[in-house]
Tab-separated table of N, CA and C in Angstrom:
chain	number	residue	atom	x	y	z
A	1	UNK	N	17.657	-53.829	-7.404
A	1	UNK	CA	16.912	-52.818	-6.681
A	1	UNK	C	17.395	-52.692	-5.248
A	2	UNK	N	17.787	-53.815	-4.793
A	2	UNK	CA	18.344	-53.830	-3.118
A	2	UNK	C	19.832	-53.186	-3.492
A	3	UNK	N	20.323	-52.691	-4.534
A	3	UNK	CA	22.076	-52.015	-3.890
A	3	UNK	C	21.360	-50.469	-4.665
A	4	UNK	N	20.066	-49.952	-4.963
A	4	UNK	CA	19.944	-48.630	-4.403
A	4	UNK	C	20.149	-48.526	-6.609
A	5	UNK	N	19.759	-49.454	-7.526
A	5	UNK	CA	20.374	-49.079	-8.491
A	5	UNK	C	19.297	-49.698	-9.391
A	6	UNK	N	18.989	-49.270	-10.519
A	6	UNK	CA	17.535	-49.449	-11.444
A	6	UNK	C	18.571	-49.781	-12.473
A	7	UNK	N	18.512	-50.578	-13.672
A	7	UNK	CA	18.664	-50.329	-14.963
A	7	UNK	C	17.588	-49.819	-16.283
A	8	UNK	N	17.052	-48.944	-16.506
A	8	UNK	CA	16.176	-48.864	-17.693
A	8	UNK	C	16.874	-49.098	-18.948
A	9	UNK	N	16.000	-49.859	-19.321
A	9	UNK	CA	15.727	-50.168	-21.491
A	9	UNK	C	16.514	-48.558	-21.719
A	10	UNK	N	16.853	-48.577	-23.165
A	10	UNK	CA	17.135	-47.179	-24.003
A	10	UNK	C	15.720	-46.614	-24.709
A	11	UNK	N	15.545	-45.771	-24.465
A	11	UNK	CA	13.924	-44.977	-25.169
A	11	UNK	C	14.628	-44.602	-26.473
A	12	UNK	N	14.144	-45.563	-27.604
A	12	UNK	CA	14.234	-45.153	-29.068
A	12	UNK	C	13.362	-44.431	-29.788
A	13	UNK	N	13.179	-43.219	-30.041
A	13	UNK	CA	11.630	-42.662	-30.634
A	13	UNK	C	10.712	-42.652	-29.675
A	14	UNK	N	11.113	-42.268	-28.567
A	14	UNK	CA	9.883	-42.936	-27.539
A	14	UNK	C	9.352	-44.084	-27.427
A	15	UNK	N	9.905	-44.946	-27.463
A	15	UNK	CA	9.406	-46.590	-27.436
A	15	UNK	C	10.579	-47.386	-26.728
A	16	UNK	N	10.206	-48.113	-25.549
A	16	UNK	CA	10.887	-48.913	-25.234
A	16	UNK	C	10.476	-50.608	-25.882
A	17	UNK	N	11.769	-51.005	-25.852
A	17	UNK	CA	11.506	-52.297	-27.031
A	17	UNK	C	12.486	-53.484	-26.125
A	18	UNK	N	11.350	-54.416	-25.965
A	18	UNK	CA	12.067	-55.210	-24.862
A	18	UNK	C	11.169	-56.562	-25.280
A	19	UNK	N	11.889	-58.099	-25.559
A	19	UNK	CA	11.014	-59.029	-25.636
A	19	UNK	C	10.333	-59.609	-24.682
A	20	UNK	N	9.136	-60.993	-24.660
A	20	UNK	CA	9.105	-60.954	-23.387
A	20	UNK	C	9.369	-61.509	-22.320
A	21	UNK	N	10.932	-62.271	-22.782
A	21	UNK	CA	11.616	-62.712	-21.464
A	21	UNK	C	12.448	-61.385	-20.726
A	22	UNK	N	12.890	-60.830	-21.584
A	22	UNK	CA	13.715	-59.460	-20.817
A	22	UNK	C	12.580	-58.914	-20.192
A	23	UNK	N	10.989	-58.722	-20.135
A	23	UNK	CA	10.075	-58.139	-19.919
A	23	UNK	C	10.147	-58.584	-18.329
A	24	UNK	N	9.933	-60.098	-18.348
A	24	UNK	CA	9.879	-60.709	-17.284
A	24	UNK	C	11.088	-60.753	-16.381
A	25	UNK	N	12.171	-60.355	-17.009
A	25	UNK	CA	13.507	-60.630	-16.045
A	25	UNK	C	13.247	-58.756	-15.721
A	26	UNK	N	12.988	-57.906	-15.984
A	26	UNK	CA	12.930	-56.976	-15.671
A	26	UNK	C	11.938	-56.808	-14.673
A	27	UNK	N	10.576	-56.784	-14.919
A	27	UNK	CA	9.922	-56.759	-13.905
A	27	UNK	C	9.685	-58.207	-12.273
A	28	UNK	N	11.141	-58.900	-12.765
A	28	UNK	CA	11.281	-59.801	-11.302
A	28	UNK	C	12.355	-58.526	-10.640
A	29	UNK	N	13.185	-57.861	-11.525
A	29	UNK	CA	13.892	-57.669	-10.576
A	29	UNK	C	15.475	-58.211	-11.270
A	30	UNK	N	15.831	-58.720	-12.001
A	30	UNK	CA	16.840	-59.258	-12.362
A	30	UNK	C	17.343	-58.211	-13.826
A	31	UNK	N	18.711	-58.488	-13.883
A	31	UNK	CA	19.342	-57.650	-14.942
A	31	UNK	C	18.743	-58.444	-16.571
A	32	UNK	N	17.810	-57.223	-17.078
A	32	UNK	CA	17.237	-57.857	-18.444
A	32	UNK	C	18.762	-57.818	-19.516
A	33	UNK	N	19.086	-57.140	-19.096
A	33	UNK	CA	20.421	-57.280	-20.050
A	33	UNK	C	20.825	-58.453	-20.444
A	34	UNK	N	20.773	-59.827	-19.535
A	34	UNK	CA	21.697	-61.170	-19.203
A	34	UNK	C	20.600	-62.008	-20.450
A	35	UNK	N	19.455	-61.722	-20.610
A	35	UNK	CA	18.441	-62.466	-21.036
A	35	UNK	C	18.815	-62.275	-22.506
A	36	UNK	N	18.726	-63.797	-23.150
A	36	UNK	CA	18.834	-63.522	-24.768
A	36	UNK	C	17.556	-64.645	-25.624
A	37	UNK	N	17.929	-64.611	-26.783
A	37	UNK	CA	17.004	-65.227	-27.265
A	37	UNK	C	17.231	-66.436	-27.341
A	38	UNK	N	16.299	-67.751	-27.402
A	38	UNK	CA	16.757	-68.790	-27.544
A	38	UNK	C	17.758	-69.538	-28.615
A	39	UNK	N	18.771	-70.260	-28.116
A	39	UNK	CA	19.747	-70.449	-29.617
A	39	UNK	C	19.178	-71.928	-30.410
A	40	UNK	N	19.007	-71.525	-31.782
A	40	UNK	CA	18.841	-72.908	-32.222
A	40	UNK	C	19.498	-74.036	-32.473
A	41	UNK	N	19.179	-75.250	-31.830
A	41	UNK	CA	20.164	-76.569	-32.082
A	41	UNK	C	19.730	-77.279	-32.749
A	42	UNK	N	20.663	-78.515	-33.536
A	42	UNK	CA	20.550	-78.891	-34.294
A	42	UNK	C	20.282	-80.559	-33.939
A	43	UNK	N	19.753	-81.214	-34.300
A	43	UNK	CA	19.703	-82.364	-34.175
A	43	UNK	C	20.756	-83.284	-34.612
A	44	UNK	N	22.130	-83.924	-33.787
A	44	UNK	CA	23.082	-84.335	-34.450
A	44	UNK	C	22.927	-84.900	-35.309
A	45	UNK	N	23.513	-85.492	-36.235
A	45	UNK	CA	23.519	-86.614	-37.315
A	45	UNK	C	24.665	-87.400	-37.512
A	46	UNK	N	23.589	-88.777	-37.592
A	46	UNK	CA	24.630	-90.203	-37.708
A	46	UNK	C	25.109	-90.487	-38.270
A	47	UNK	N	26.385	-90.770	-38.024
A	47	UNK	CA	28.033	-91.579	-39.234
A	47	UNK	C	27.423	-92.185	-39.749
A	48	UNK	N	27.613	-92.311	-40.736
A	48	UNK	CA	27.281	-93.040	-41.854
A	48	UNK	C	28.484	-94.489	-42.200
């Protein structure tokens, strides 16, 4: 917002569709774009 520049979501059907960490990185102010979903890890497993 400070270099004069907004990004908006894409309006699909009239609905913007945003989860709600992009929700929150959007309304701080930060590029929701960068925000993803959490990745799942695995719990290593021991040599046998």
């Amino acid at each position: 917002l400070e270099d004069g520049k907004f990004c908006w979501p894409a309006i699909t059907d009239g609905v913007v569709r945003l989860s709600a960490a992009q929700l929150q990185a959007l309304l701080e102010g930060l590029d929701w774009r960068r925000v993803h979903d959490a990745r799942e890890t695995r719990a290593p497993v021991a040599a046998s």
